[in-house]
Coordinates of C-alpha atoms in Angstrom, one line a residue:
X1 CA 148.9 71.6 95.5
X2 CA 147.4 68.0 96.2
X3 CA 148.1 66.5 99.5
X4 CA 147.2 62.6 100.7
X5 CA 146.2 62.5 104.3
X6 CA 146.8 59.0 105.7
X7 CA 145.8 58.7 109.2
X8 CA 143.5 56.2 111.3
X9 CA 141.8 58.8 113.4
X10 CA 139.3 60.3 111.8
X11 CA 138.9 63.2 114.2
X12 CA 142.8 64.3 113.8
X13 CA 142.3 63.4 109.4
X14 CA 139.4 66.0 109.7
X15 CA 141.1 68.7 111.4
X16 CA 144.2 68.6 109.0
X17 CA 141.6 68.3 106.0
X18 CA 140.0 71.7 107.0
X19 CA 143.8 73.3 107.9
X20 CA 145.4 72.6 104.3
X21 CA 141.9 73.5 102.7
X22 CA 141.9 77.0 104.4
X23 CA 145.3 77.2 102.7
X24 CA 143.6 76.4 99.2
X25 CA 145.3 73.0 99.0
X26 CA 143.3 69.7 97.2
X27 CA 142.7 67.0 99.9
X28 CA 142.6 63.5 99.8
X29 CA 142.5 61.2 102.7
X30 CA 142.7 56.7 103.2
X31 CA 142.4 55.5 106.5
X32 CA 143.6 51.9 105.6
X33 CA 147.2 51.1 104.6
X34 CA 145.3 49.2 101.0
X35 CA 143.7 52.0 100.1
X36 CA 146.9 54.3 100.9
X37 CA 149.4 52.2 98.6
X38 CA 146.7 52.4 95.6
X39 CA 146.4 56.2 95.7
X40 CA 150.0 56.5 95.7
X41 CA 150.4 54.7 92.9
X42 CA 149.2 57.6 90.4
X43 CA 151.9 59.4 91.7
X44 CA 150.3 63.4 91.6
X45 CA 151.0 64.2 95.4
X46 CA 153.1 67.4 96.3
X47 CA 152.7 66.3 99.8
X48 CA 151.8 63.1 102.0
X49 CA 151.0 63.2 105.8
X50 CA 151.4 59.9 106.9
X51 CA 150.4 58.3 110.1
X52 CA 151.9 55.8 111.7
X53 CA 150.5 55.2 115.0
X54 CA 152.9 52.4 116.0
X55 CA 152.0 50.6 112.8
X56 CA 155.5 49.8 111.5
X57 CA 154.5 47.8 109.0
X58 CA 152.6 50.5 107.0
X59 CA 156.3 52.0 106.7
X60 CA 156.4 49.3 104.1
X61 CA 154.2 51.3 101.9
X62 CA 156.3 55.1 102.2
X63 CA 159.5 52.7 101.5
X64 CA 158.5 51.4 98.1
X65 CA 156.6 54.4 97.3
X66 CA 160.1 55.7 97.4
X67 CA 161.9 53.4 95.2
X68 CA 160.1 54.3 92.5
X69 CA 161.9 57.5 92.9
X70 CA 158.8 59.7 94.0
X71 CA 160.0 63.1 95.1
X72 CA 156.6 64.4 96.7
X73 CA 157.8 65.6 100.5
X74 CA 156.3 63.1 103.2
X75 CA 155.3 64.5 107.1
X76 CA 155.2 61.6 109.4
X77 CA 152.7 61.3 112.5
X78 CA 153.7 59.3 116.0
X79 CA 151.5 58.8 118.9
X80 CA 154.3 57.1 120.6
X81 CA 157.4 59.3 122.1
X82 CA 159.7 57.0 120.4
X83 CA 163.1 57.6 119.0
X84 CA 163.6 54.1 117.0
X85 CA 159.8 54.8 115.4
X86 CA 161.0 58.4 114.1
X87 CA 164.2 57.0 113.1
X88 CA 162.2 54.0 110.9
X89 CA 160.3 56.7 109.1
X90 CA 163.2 58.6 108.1
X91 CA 164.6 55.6 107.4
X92 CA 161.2 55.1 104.9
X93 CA 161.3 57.7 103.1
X94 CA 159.9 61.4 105.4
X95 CA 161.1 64.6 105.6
X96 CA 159.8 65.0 108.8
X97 CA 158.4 63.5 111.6
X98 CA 156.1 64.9 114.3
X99 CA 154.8 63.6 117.9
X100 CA 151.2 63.5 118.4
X101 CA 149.5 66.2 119.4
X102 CA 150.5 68.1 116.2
X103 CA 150.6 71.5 116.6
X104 CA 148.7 72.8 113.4
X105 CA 150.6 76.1 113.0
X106 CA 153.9 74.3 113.6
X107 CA 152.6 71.7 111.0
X108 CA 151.8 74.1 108.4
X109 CA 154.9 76.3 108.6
X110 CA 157.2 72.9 108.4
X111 CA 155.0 72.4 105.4
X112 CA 155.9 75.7 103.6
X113 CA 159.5 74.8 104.3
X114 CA 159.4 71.6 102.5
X115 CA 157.6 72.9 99.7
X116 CA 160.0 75.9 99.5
X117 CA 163.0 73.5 99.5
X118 CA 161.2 71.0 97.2
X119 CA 161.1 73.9 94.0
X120 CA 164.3 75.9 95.5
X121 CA 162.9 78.7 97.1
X122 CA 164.3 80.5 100.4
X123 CA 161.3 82.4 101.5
X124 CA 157.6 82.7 101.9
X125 CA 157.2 86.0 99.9
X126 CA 157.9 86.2 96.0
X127 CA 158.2 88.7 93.9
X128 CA 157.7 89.1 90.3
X129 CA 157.8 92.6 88.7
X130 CA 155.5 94.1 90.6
X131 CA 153.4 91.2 91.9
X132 CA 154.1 89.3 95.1
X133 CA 152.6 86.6 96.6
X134 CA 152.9 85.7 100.3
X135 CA 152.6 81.9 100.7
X136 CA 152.6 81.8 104.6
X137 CA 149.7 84.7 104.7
X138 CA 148.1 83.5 101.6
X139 CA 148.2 87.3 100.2
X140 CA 148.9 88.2 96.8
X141 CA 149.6 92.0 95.9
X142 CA 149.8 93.8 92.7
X143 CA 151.3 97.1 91.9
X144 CA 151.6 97.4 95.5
X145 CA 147.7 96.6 96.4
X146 CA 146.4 93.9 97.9
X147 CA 144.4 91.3 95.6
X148 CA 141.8 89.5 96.8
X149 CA 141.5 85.6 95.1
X150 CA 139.6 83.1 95.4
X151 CA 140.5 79.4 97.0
X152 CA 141.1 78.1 93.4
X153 CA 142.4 81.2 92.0
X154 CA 145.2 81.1 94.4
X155 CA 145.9 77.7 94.5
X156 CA 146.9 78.1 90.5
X157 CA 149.0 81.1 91.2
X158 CA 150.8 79.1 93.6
X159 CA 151.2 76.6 90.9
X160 CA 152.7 79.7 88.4
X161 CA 155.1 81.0 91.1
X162 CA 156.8 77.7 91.4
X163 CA 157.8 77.7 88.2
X164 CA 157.8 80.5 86.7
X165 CA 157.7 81.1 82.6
X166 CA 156.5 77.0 82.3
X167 CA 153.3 76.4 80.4
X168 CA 151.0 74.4 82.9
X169 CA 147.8 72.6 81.2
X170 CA 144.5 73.0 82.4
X171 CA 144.5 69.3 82.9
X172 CA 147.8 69.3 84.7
X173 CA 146.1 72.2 87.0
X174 CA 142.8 70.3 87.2
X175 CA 144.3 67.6 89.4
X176 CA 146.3 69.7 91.1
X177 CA 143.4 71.8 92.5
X178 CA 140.5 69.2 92.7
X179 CA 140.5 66.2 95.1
X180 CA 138.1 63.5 95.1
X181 CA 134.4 63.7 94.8
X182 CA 134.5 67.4 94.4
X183 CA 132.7 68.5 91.5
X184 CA 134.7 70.2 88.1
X185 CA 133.0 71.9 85.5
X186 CA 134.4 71.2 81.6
X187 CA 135.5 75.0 81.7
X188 CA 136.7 75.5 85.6
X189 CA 140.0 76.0 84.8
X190 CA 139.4 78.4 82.1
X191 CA 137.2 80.5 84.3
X192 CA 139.5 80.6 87.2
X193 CA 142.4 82.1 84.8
X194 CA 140.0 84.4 83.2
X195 CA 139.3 85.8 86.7
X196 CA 143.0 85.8 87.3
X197 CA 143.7 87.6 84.4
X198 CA 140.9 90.4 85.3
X199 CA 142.3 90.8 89.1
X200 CA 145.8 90.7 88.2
X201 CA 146.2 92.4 84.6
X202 CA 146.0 90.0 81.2
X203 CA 149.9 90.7 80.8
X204 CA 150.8 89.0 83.6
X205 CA 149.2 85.6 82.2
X206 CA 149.8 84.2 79.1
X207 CA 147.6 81.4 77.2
X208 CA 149.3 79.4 74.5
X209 CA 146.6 76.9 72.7
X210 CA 148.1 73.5 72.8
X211 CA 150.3 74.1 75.7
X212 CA 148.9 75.9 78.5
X213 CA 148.8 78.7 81.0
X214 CA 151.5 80.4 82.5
X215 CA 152.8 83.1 84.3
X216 CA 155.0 86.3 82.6
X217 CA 157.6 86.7 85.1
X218 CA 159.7 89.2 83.2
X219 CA 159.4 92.5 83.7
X220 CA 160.6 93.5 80.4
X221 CA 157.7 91.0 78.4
X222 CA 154.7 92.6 80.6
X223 CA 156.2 96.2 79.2
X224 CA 156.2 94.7 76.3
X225 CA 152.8 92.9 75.7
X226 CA 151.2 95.9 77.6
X227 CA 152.7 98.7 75.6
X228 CA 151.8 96.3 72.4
X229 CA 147.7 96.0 73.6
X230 CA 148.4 99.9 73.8
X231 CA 149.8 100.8 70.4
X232 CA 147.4 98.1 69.0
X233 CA 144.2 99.7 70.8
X234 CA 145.6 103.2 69.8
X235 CA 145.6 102.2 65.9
X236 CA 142.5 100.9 66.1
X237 CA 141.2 103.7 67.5
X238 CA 143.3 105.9 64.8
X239 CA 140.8 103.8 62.2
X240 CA 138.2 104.3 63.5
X241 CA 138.6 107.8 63.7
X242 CA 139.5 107.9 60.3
X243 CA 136.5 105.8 59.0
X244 CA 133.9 108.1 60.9
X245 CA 136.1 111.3 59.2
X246 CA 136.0 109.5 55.7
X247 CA 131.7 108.5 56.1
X248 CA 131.2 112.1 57.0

């Protein structure tokens, strides 16, 4: 998931940089209201945290940002106990609006709520067939054991279990993982689902040339593509046998 941070104090920008990174989430952050409208105007934010700091005008910004019918889920900052500020930023376009000192485990909880209402799910812990992923522990099981992934690795399973069965690209998943500055290889996302694959099973993922990466969610096609591998690995075992039987 890519999140904008855009707050004046770097301090506070810092601290919410490190939170949402611990929780394998891309960061970007502007200090300057310029620099905020012209990174929201590529539009590839799941999330923005937006301070305002009794700068009402930078509401301007969240407001048209909005009209262009932008659906990413907005979180607010005040420094200023202030009913007709919170109201004005509802009024712009968040979803929520906190009072400075933000509490970072409140913060990141309201945050899973918004991005479970955002793709239409009720709770924190998903299940698939037998895999599960818990977004608010950031633990993934499989079979009933618990999977240890990677920062990257779970931040594109988190992309699969929002919508499960789509075909995500690796360029799609590229700028969902990566923010700014940070360093991507010409294969990183192709070695991330390759890992995926070997921790979770390679029935569970599915790669289709042309369109992507994507998550088999149905019980019925992992049976299926597993018992196929089988009877495929079986038969070509069968020939084998039957070569070495035939040469002697």
């Amino acid at each position: 998931m890519r999140v904008l941070i855009y707050e004046h104090d770097n301090a506070f920008a810092e601290v919410l940089r490190e939170a949402l990174r611990a929780r394998s989430y891309a960061v970007d952050r502007v200090s300057s209201s310029r620099h905020a409208a012209l990174a929201l105007e590529n539009d590839i934010y799941d999330l923005i945290l937006f301070g305002i700091d009794g700068d009402l005008g930078s509401l301007s910004i969240l407001k048209e940002y909005r009209s262009g019918g932008s659906a990413a889920s907005v979180v607010a900052f005040s420094s200023q106990h202030s009913v007709a500020e919170r109201t004005l930023a509802f009024e712009a376009g968040a979803d929520a609006c906190l009072e400075k000192p933000v509490d970072i485990t409140e913060l990141t909880a309201r945050i899973r709520a918004l991005m479970r209402r955002r793709i239409g799910q009720l709770r924190s812990v998903v299940s698939y067939g037998t895999l599960t992923l818990d977004d608010a522990s950031c633990s993934v099981w499989a079979d009933d054991a618990p999977i240890a992934l990677k920062t990257r690795e779970y931040a594109i399973l988190r992309i699969f279990f929002t919508e499960p069965n789509r075909f995500f690209s690796a360029a799609y998943l590229e700028e969902k993982i990566y923010g700014w500055g940070e360093e991507v290889q010409s294969n990183a996302i192709q070695v991330h689902v390759h890992s995926l694959r070997k921790k979770l099973g390679t029935q569970r993922i599915e790669t289709r040339n042309g369109a992507g990466y994507r998550l088999v969610t149905n019980s019925a096609d992992v049976t299926c593509r597993l018992r196929t591998r089988q009877t495929a690995a079986v038969a070509e075992h069968g020939e084998q046998g039957h070569q070495e039987r035939v040469v002697s």
